[in-house]
Coordinates of C-alpha atoms in Angstrom, one line a residue:
Chain A
X22 CA -13.1 10.9 36.3
X23 CA -10.3 10.9 34.0
X24 CA -9.0 7.9 35.4
X25 CA -12.2 6.1 34.9
X26 CA -12.3 7.4 31.1
X27 CA -8.6 6.0 30.5
X28 CA -9.8 2.4 32.3
X29 CA -13.1 2.4 30.0
X30 CA -10.6 2.9 26.6
X31 CA -8.3 0.6 28.1
X32 CA -11.4 -2.1 28.8
X33 CA -12.2 -1.4 24.9
X34 CA -8.9 -1.7 23.4
X35 CA -8.4 -5.4 25.4
X36 CA -11.7 -6.1 24.0
X37 CA -11.2 -5.5 20.5
X38 CA -7.9 -8.0 21.0
X39 CA -8.9 -10.9 22.5
X40 CA -11.2 -11.9 20.3
X41 CA -8.1 -11.7 17.8
X42 CA -5.7 -13.2 20.1
X43 CA -8.4 -16.5 20.9
X44 CA -8.1 -18.2 17.9
X45 CA -4.3 -18.1 17.9
X46 CA -3.7 -18.7 20.7
X47 CA -6.4 -21.9 20.6
X48 CA -4.2 -22.8 16.7
X49 CA -0.7 -23.1 19.0
X50 CA -2.5 -25.1 21.7
X51 CA -2.9 -29.2 22.1
X52 CA -6.1 -28.8 24.4
X53 CA -7.7 -25.3 25.7
X54 CA -10.8 -26.6 28.0
X55 CA -9.9 -24.9 31.0
X56 CA -9.1 -21.3 32.2
X57 CA -5.5 -21.5 30.1
X58 CA -4.8 -23.6 27.3
X59 CA -2.5 -26.7 27.3
X60 CA 0.7 -27.4 25.5
X61 CA 2.2 -26.3 22.2
X62 CA 1.9 -27.8 18.8
X63 CA 1.7 -27.0 14.9
X64 CA -0.4 -29.8 14.6
X65 CA -3.6 -28.2 13.3
X66 CA -1.5 -25.9 10.7
X67 CA -0.1 -29.0 9.8
X68 CA -3.4 -30.5 9.0
X69 CA -5.2 -27.6 7.1
X70 CA -1.8 -26.9 5.2
X71 CA -1.5 -30.6 3.8
X72 CA -4.7 -32.8 4.4
X73 CA -6.3 -33.3 1.1
X74 CA -9.2 -32.5 3.2
X75 CA -8.7 -28.9 4.0
X76 CA -5.6 -28.0 1.6
X77 CA -8.0 -27.3 -1.3
X78 CA -9.8 -24.7 0.5
X79 CA -6.9 -22.5 1.3
X80 CA -5.4 -22.5 -2.5
X81 CA -9.1 -21.7 -4.2
X82 CA -9.4 -18.4 -1.6
X83 CA -6.1 -17.7 -2.8
X84 CA -6.6 -17.8 -6.1
X85 CA -10.4 -15.9 -5.4
X86 CA -8.8 -13.2 -3.7
X87 CA -5.8 -12.8 -6.6
X88 CA -8.4 -13.0 -9.6
X89 CA -10.7 -10.5 -8.0
X90 CA -7.9 -8.4 -7.1
X91 CA -6.7 -8.1 -10.6
X92 CA -10.7 -7.5 -12.0
X93 CA -10.6 -4.2 -9.1
X94 CA -7.4 -3.0 -10.8
X95 CA -8.4 -3.5 -14.3
X96 CA -11.8 -2.3 -13.9
X97 CA -11.4 0.0 -10.7
X98 CA -7.8 2.3 -11.6
X99 CA -9.3 4.0 -15.3
X100 CA -12.4 4.6 -13.7
X101 CA -11.2 6.5 -10.5
X102 CA -8.8 8.5 -13.5
X103 CA -12.2 9.3 -15.0
X104 CA -14.2 10.4 -11.7
X105 CA -11.1 12.5 -10.7
X106 CA -11.1 14.1 -14.2
X107 CA -14.9 14.8 -14.0
X108 CA -14.5 18.5 -12.2
X109 CA -17.6 19.6 -10.0
X110 CA -20.9 18.1 -9.7
X111 CA -21.0 14.9 -11.7
X112 CA -17.7 13.9 -10.1
X113 CA -18.7 14.9 -6.8
X114 CA -22.0 13.0 -7.1
X115 CA -20.3 9.6 -8.8
X116 CA -17.9 9.6 -5.9
X117 CA -21.1 9.8 -3.7
X118 CA -22.9 6.8 -5.5
X119 CA -19.9 4.8 -4.4
X120 CA -19.8 5.4 -1.4
X121 CA -23.5 5.3 -0.5
X122 CA -23.2 2.1 -2.9
X123 CA -22.2 -0.8 -0.5
X124 CA -24.7 0.3 2.3
X125 CA -27.5 0.6 0.0
X126 CA -26.8 -2.9 -1.5
X127 CA -25.2 -5.1 1.5
X128 CA -23.3 -8.3 0.6
X129 CA -26.9 -10.0 1.4
X130 CA -28.6 -8.4 -1.7
X131 CA -25.2 -9.4 -3.9
X132 CA -25.3 -12.7 -3.2
X133 CA -29.5 -12.6 -3.6
X134 CA -29.2 -10.6 -7.0
X135 CA -25.7 -12.9 -8.3
X136 CA -27.7 -16.3 -7.6
X137 CA -30.6 -15.0 -9.7
X138 CA -29.2 -12.5 -12.2
X139 CA -26.4 -15.1 -13.4
X140 CA -27.9 -18.3 -13.8
X141 CA -28.7 -18.6 -17.7
X142 CA -26.6 -18.0 -21.0
X143 CA -24.9 -15.5 -22.1
X144 CA -24.6 -14.8 -18.2
X145 CA -24.5 -18.3 -16.6
X146 CA -21.4 -18.1 -14.1
X147 CA -23.8 -19.6 -11.4
X148 CA -22.2 -22.6 -9.4
X149 CA -18.7 -22.0 -11.1
X150 CA -15.6 -20.1 -9.8
X151 CA -16.0 -17.0 -11.4
X152 CA -19.5 -16.0 -9.7
X153 CA -17.3 -16.1 -6.5
X154 CA -14.8 -14.3 -7.9
X155 CA -17.4 -11.1 -9.1
X156 CA -19.5 -11.2 -6.0
X157 CA -15.9 -10.8 -4.4
X158 CA -14.6 -8.0 -6.7
X159 CA -18.3 -6.2 -6.5
X160 CA -17.6 -6.1 -2.7
X161 CA -14.1 -4.7 -2.9
X162 CA -15.0 -2.4 -5.7
X163 CA -15.8 0.5 -3.4
X164 CA -13.2 0.1 -1.1
X165 CA -10.3 0.1 -3.9
X166 CA -12.0 3.5 -5.2
X167 CA -12.0 4.9 -2.1
X168 CA -7.9 4.0 -2.1
X169 CA -6.8 5.3 -5.1
X170 CA -8.6 8.0 -5.1
X171 CA -7.1 9.1 -2.2
X172 CA -4.0 8.3 -3.5
X173 CA -4.8 10.1 -6.9
X174 CA -5.8 13.8 -4.8
X175 CA -2.3 13.9 -3.2
X176 CA -0.4 14.0 -6.7
X177 CA -0.7 17.1 -9.2
X178 CA -2.4 14.6 -12.1
X179 CA -3.2 17.6 -14.5
X180 CA 0.6 19.1 -15.0
X181 CA 2.1 15.1 -15.0
X182 CA -0.2 14.1 -17.4
X183 CA -0.1 17.1 -20.1
X184 CA 3.6 16.8 -19.3
X185 CA 3.4 13.4 -20.9
X186 CA 1.3 14.2 -23.7
X187 CA 4.1 17.0 -24.6
X188 CA 6.6 14.5 -24.9
X189 CA 4.0 12.3 -27.4
X190 CA 2.9 9.6 -25.0
X191 CA -0.5 8.5 -26.2
X192 CA -3.4 8.7 -23.5
X193 CA -3.1 4.9 -22.4
X194 CA 1.0 5.0 -22.5
X195 CA 0.1 7.7 -19.6
X196 CA -1.9 6.1 -17.4
X197 CA -0.1 3.0 -17.8
X198 CA 3.7 4.3 -18.1
X199 CA 2.9 8.2 -16.2
X200 CA 0.2 8.2 -14.0
X201 CA 0.2 4.2 -12.6
X202 CA 3.3 4.5 -11.4
X203 CA 2.8 7.4 -9.4
X204 CA -0.2 6.3 -7.8
X205 CA 1.4 2.7 -7.0
X206 CA 1.2 3.2 -3.1
X207 CA -2.2 3.7 -2.9
X208 CA -3.2 0.7 -6.1
X209 CA -1.2 -1.5 -3.2
X210 CA -3.1 -0.3 -0.5
X211 CA -6.2 -1.3 -2.4
X212 CA -5.5 -4.3 -3.6
X213 CA -4.8 -5.4 -0.1
X214 CA -8.2 -4.4 1.4
X215 CA -9.6 -6.1 -1.4
X216 CA -7.4 -9.2 -1.1
X217 CA -8.4 -9.4 2.5
X218 CA -12.1 -8.8 1.8
X219 CA -12.2 -11.3 0.0
X220 CA -9.8 -14.0 1.8
X221 CA -12.4 -13.9 4.7
X222 CA -15.8 -13.6 2.8
X223 CA -18.4 -15.5 4.1
X224 CA -22.0 -14.2 3.4
X225 CA -21.8 -13.9 -0.6
X226 CA -20.0 -16.7 -1.0
X227 CA -22.3 -18.9 1.4
X228 CA -25.2 -17.9 -0.8
X229 CA -23.7 -18.3 -4.5
X230 CA -20.9 -20.7 -4.5
X231 CA -21.5 -24.5 -5.9
X232 CA -20.8 -27.5 -3.8
X233 CA -17.7 -27.8 -5.3
X234 CA -16.3 -24.0 -4.3
X235 CA -15.3 -24.7 -0.5
X236 CA -13.2 -21.3 0.5
X237 CA -11.5 -21.1 3.3
X238 CA -14.5 -19.2 5.5
X239 CA -16.7 -21.7 4.3
X240 CA -14.4 -24.8 5.4
X241 CA -14.4 -22.6 8.8
X242 CA -18.0 -22.1 8.8
X243 CA -18.5 -26.0 9.1
X244 CA -15.4 -26.8 11.3
X245 CA -17.2 -24.2 13.5
X246 CA -20.1 -27.3 14.2
X247 CA -17.4 -30.3 13.9
X248 CA -13.7 -29.5 15.0
X249 CA -12.5 -26.6 16.6
X250 CA -8.9 -27.5 16.2
X251 CA -8.9 -27.1 12.4
X252 CA -11.6 -23.8 13.0
X253 CA -8.6 -22.0 15.0
X254 CA -5.9 -22.7 12.5
X255 CA -8.3 -21.8 10.0
X256 CA -9.0 -18.4 12.0
X257 CA -5.9 -17.5 12.7
X258 CA -4.4 -17.7 8.8
X259 CA -7.2 -15.5 8.1
X260 CA -6.0 -13.2 10.9
X261 CA -2.6 -13.0 9.6
X262 CA -3.6 -12.3 6.3
X263 CA -5.3 -9.4 7.8
X264 CA -2.8 -8.2 10.1
X265 CA -0.1 -8.8 6.5
X266 CA -2.7 -6.4 4.4
X267 CA -2.4 -4.0 7.3
X268 CA 1.2 -4.4 7.7
X269 CA 1.6 -4.1 3.8
X270 CA -1.0 -0.8 3.4
X271 CA 1.3 0.6 6.2
X272 CA 4.7 0.4 4.3
X273 CA 3.0 1.4 0.9
X274 CA 2.0 3.9 2.5
X275 CA 5.3 5.3 3.8
X276 CA 6.8 5.4 0.4
Chain B
X30 CA -21.1 20.1 -31.6
X31 CA -19.4 19.7 -28.4
X32 CA -16.3 17.8 -27.9
X33 CA -16.5 14.7 -25.8
X34 CA -13.5 14.6 -23.3
X35 CA -11.6 11.3 -24.2
X36 CA -10.9 10.9 -20.5
X37 CA -14.6 10.3 -20.0
X38 CA -14.0 6.8 -22.1
X39 CA -12.2 5.8 -19.2
X40 CA -15.3 5.7 -17.4
X41 CA -16.9 3.3 -19.3
X42 CA -15.4 0.1 -17.8
X43 CA -16.8 1.5 -14.6
X44 CA -19.8 2.1 -15.7
X45 CA -20.8 -1.1 -16.8
X46 CA -19.1 -3.0 -13.7
X47 CA -21.4 -1.1 -11.5
X48 CA -24.4 -1.8 -13.8
X49 CA -23.6 -5.4 -14.6
X50 CA -22.9 -6.5 -10.5
X51 CA -24.9 -3.9 -8.9
X52 CA -27.8 -2.4 -10.6
X53 CA -28.4 -5.7 -12.8
X54 CA -28.7 -8.2 -9.9
X55 CA -30.6 -5.8 -7.7
X56 CA -33.6 -5.0 -10.7
X57 CA -33.6 -8.7 -10.9
X58 CA -34.3 -8.8 -6.9
X59 CA -37.1 -6.2 -7.7
X60 CA -38.8 -7.6 -10.8
X61 CA -38.6 -11.5 -9.6
X62 CA -40.4 -10.4 -6.0
X63 CA -43.2 -9.2 -7.7
X64 CA -43.5 -11.8 -10.7
X65 CA -46.3 -14.0 -10.4
X66 CA -45.7 -17.9 -11.9
X67 CA -47.5 -17.5 -14.9
X68 CA -45.6 -14.2 -15.8
X69 CA -48.3 -11.6 -14.2
X70 CA -47.7 -9.2 -11.6
X71 CA -48.5 -10.5 -7.8
X72 CA -48.3 -8.8 -4.6
X73 CA -48.5 -11.9 -2.6
X74 CA -45.2 -12.0 -1.4
X75 CA -45.1 -8.8 -0.1
X76 CA -48.4 -9.4 1.7
X77 CA -46.9 -12.1 3.3
X78 CA -43.6 -10.5 4.5
X79 CA -46.1 -7.6 6.3
X80 CA -48.4 -10.8 7.8
X81 CA -46.6 -13.8 8.5
X82 CA -46.1 -13.6 12.0
X83 CA -42.1 -15.1 11.5
X84 CA -41.1 -12.4 9.2
X85 CA -43.0 -9.4 11.4
X86 CA -41.4 -10.8 14.1
X87 CA -37.9 -11.0 12.4
X88 CA -38.5 -7.2 10.8
X89 CA -39.2 -6.3 14.2
X90 CA -36.3 -7.7 15.9
X91 CA -34.3 -6.6 13.2
X92 CA -35.3 -3.2 13.7
X93 CA -34.7 -2.5 17.3
X94 CA -31.6 -4.9 17.1
X95 CA -30.0 -2.7 14.8
X96 CA -31.1 0.8 16.5
X97 CA -29.5 -0.8 19.8
X98 CA -26.3 -2.0 17.7
X99 CA -26.2 1.4 16.3
X100 CA -27.1 3.6 19.5
X101 CA -24.1 1.5 21.8
X102 CA -21.7 2.1 18.3
X103 CA -22.7 6.1 18.4
X104 CA -21.6 6.2 21.9
X105 CA -19.2 3.7 22.2
X106 CA -17.2 5.1 19.0
X107 CA -17.7 8.9 20.2
X108 CA -15.8 8.1 23.5
X109 CA -12.9 5.9 21.8
X110 CA -12.6 8.4 19.3
X111 CA -12.2 11.3 21.9
X112 CA -9.6 9.2 23.7
X113 CA -7.9 8.0 20.6
X114 CA -7.6 11.6 19.4
X115 CA -5.7 12.7 22.7
X116 CA -2.9 10.4 22.3
X117 CA 1.0 11.1 20.6
X118 CA 1.2 11.0 16.9
X119 CA 3.0 7.2 16.8
X120 CA 0.2 5.6 19.1
X121 CA -2.5 7.2 17.6
X122 CA -1.7 5.9 14.3
X123 CA -1.0 2.5 15.5
X124 CA -4.7 2.4 17.0
X125 CA -6.1 3.5 13.9
X126 CA -4.9 1.1 11.8
X127 CA -5.8 -1.3 14.4
X128 CA -9.5 0.1 14.5
X129 CA -9.7 -0.9 10.6
X130 CA -9.0 -4.6 11.1
X131 CA -12.6 -5.7 11.6
X132 CA -13.5 -3.9 8.0
X133 CA -11.9 -6.4 6.5
X134 CA -11.5 -9.2 9.2
X135 CA -13.9 -12.6 8.6
X136 CA -16.8 -12.4 10.5
X137 CA -16.5 -16.2 11.3
X138 CA -13.1 -15.3 12.4
X139 CA -14.9 -13.1 15.5
X140 CA -17.6 -15.2 15.8
X141 CA -14.7 -18.1 16.7
X142 CA -13.1 -15.4 19.0
X143 CA -15.8 -14.8 21.2
X144 CA -17.2 -18.5 21.2
X145 CA -14.0 -19.3 22.7
X146 CA -13.9 -16.3 25.2
X147 CA -17.6 -16.1 25.9
X148 CA -19.8 -19.7 25.0
X149 CA -21.1 -22.0 27.7
X150 CA -17.4 -23.6 28.4
X151 CA -15.5 -20.5 27.7
X152 CA -12.9 -18.8 28.8
X153 CA -14.6 -16.1 31.1
X154 CA -17.5 -18.4 32.5
X155 CA -14.3 -20.9 33.3
X156 CA -12.9 -18.0 35.4
X157 CA -16.1 -17.2 37.0
X158 CA -16.7 -20.9 38.1
X159 CA -13.4 -21.2 39.5
X160 CA -13.9 -18.1 41.3
X161 CA -17.5 -20.0 42.4
X162 CA -19.6 -18.0 40.4
X163 CA -22.3 -19.1 38.3
X164 CA -21.6 -18.7 34.2
X165 CA -22.8 -15.3 33.6
X166 CA -21.3 -15.1 29.9
X167 CA -24.0 -16.4 27.0
X168 CA -23.2 -15.8 23.7
X169 CA -25.9 -17.4 22.8
X170 CA -28.4 -14.7 23.5
X171 CA -29.3 -11.5 22.5
X172 CA -27.3 -9.7 24.9
X173 CA -24.3 -11.9 23.6
X174 CA -24.5 -11.1 20.2
X175 CA -25.2 -7.1 21.2
X176 CA -21.5 -7.4 22.6
X177 CA -20.2 -8.9 19.4
X178 CA -20.9 -6.4 16.8
X179 CA -19.6 -3.6 18.8
X180 CA -16.1 -5.2 17.6
X181 CA -17.0 -4.3 14.3
X182 CA -18.9 -0.9 14.9
X183 CA -16.9 0.7 17.7
X184 CA -13.6 1.1 15.4
X185 CA -15.9 2.1 12.3
X186 CA -17.3 5.1 14.6
X187 CA -13.7 5.9 16.2
X188 CA -12.4 6.1 12.7
X189 CA -14.8 8.8 11.9
X190 CA -14.5 10.8 15.3
X191 CA -10.7 10.8 16.2
X192 CA -10.2 13.3 13.3
X193 CA -13.4 15.1 14.8
X194 CA -11.9 15.6 17.9
X195 CA -8.5 16.6 16.6
X196 CA -10.1 19.1 14.9
X197 CA -13.2 20.5 17.7
X198 CA -9.6 20.8 20.2
X199 CA -9.5 22.8 23.5
X200 CA -8.8 26.2 21.8
X201 CA -12.0 25.8 20.0
X202 CA -14.0 25.9 23.7
X203 CA -11.5 28.1 25.2
X204 CA -12.2 30.6 22.4
X205 CA -16.1 30.0 23.0
X206 CA -15.6 30.4 26.4
X207 CA -13.8 33.7 26.3
X208 CA -16.3 34.9 24.0
X209 CA -19.0 34.6 27.0
X210 CA -20.7 31.2 26.1
X211 CA -20.9 29.1 29.4
X212 CA -21.9 25.7 30.2
X213 CA -24.7 24.7 28.4
X214 CA -24.3 27.2 25.5
X215 CA -20.8 25.7 24.9
X216 CA -22.4 22.2 24.3
X217 CA -25.5 23.3 22.4
X218 CA -23.4 25.7 20.2
X219 CA -19.9 25.0 19.8
X220 CA -19.3 20.9 21.0
X221 CA -22.7 19.1 19.5
X222 CA -22.5 21.1 16.0
X223 CA -19.0 20.3 15.6
X224 CA -19.4 16.6 16.6
X225 CA -22.8 15.8 15.8
X226 CA -22.1 15.3 11.8
X227 CA -19.6 12.9 12.7
X228 CA -21.6 11.0 14.7
X229 CA -24.3 10.9 12.4
X230 CA -22.3 9.8 9.4
X231 CA -20.6 7.0 11.3
X232 CA -24.1 5.5 12.8
X233 CA -25.4 5.7 9.0
X234 CA -22.9 3.3 8.1
X235 CA -22.9 1.2 11.0
X236 CA -26.7 1.3 10.6
X237 CA -26.8 0.2 6.8
X238 CA -23.9 -2.6 7.6
X239 CA -26.1 -4.3 10.3
X240 CA -29.3 -4.6 8.5
X241 CA -27.5 -6.8 6.2
X242 CA -25.3 -8.4 8.2
X243 CA -26.1 -11.9 9.4
X244 CA -22.6 -13.9 8.7
X245 CA -21.4 -13.7 12.3
X246 CA -25.4 -14.4 14.1
X247 CA -25.9 -17.2 11.9
X248 CA -22.0 -18.9 13.2
X249 CA -22.6 -17.9 16.8
X250 CA -26.6 -18.6 16.9
X251 CA -27.9 -20.4 13.7
X252 CA -31.4 -19.5 12.8
X253 CA -32.4 -19.3 16.7
X254 CA -32.6 -15.7 16.2
X255 CA -35.1 -14.3 14.1
X256 CA -33.6 -11.9 12.0
X257 CA -34.4 -10.4 9.1
X258 CA -31.2 -10.9 6.8
X259 CA -31.4 -14.7 8.5
X260 CA -34.6 -15.0 7.1
X261 CA -33.6 -14.2 3.6
X262 CA -30.4 -16.5 4.0
X263 CA -32.5 -19.6 5.1
X264 CA -35.0 -18.9 2.0
X265 CA -32.0 -19.0 -0.4
X266 CA -30.0 -22.3 1.2
X267 CA -32.7 -24.3 3.6
X268 CA -35.3 -27.0 2.6
X269 CA -37.8 -23.7 2.7
X270 CA -36.0 -22.5 -0.6
X271 CA -38.0 -20.2 -1.7
X272 CA -36.4 -17.3 -4.1
X273 CA -39.0 -15.0 -5.0
X274 CA -40.1 -14.5 -1.1
X275 CA -36.6 -13.5 -0.1
X276 CA -36.6 -11.4 -3.1
X277 CA -39.5 -9.7 -1.4
X278 CA -38.4 -9.7 1.9
X279 CA -34.8 -8.2 0.4
X280 CA -36.8 -5.1 -0.6
X281 CA -38.3 -4.5 2.4
X282 CA -35.0 -4.7 4.2
X283 CA -33.2 -2.3 1.5
X284 CA -36.4 0.1 2.0
X285 CA -35.9 -0.1 5.8
X286 CA -32.3 0.2 5.3
X287 CA -32.5 3.2 3.0
X288 CA -35.3 4.9 5.2
X289 CA -33.2 4.9 8.0
X290 CA -30.1 6.1 6.1
X291 CA -32.4 8.8 4.4
X292 CA -33.5 10.3 8.0
X293 CA -29.8 10.3 9.3
X294 CA -28.9 11.9 6.6
X295 CA -31.7 14.5 7.1
X296 CA -30.6 15.0 10.4
X297 CA -27.1 15.4 9.6
X298 CA -27.6 18.1 6.9
X299 CA -29.8 20.4 9.8
X300 CA -26.7 20.2 11.9
X301 CA -23.9 21.2 9.2
X302 CA -25.9 24.4 8.3

């Protein structure tokens, strides 16, 4: 019974590991048609990272991910602080709302809503890069919030801010120079989650992006029908992004 | 007059963000689903959502598919959480990081991985053929989709359940036995009340995420499987373009998802008491 349990557990770990491994193996193989792949090549990566047909997607994804992280830091950090300072019931329900919001408004609703909400002035972002950036920032917001909130809960916010106030720091300076450096690791963690989500996001992107806005996942979707070798290289790059983000989060937490 | 806490000012950017990017788009969806071409009020799209055979089938399919996926995730995630909690600390932390990969990984990468493994000419089928067996793996079937989604869902529930099982250790069970509880009573009064709230909380997340998910299914089966989220997507992106109808279906989807969340939350509250 015990042995059977361990066996099933190991099978589950394989089940989790193999779909991550498959694109990576595929991306380094010349051909993979039988049971085992054949040959070693970097050609598919070279194409994705140099061909003018594919490279813009990589650059665009990086830009969009960077901008959505930036929005989350600028908007999210003060929000987390304010919610943290809201004592009692109000703060508790604010936290609960932020927990349940992404469940009640899944990506498909964000995409559908954005498509119709932002298509005339003064909010005419439809078909531009910005609607994708805002979409990704929106999906990432609850994750960023949770990460930074957890970080804030581990330090003595009250005494820290009071000490800074006593030495004459204004409220903005206190946030910027006192609190921010203290929660930097959790801000970094949150930023990495938002970054990785944005790099891999397909659902909202494919609903709101204009024809000129081809991100890596949109390219991957197209390549799943046209060219598995390119698809494998793009998939692998996205796997590496997630793994690097995870590694960065582990480092940030250790500090 | 009460003085306003200056810290509250920092809430403004966040409130603005939530209002602009969550509440306003959802309000637009609700309004457009009810707004007739001439500006009046119409329920025609909802009537269609509840009478057109294709939409009814999509709704039924989504209900059973999401329910089945949630059950698989609840069972699998509880099992995995139980075994993970038993591991030494370092290995456990490594695995917990591993379980958080699917949260940020692109659904299309997962689709690609499963197609390579379980597609018609995928690795698994090649192995079966080499052994003289027929192709048993078919990622393009309902069974295929049901075996892809646990990749996201089981780790999600396992992340919730591992800490639960760390707390509900052997001590608790032994304490219960020592005070005279036997067999069924240990389960009924000690184990289940301690782990069920966690399972239900994890299941709620899976339920809601699965209701709206369409990317992975789209990448694997296209529009061949009739799910509610795919119907909405096809009304947005295909030649059947009809945003107000998509809005009505989206409201139905949100209501279905919300109803499930509410029922699970009620059930969870009963066990927490």
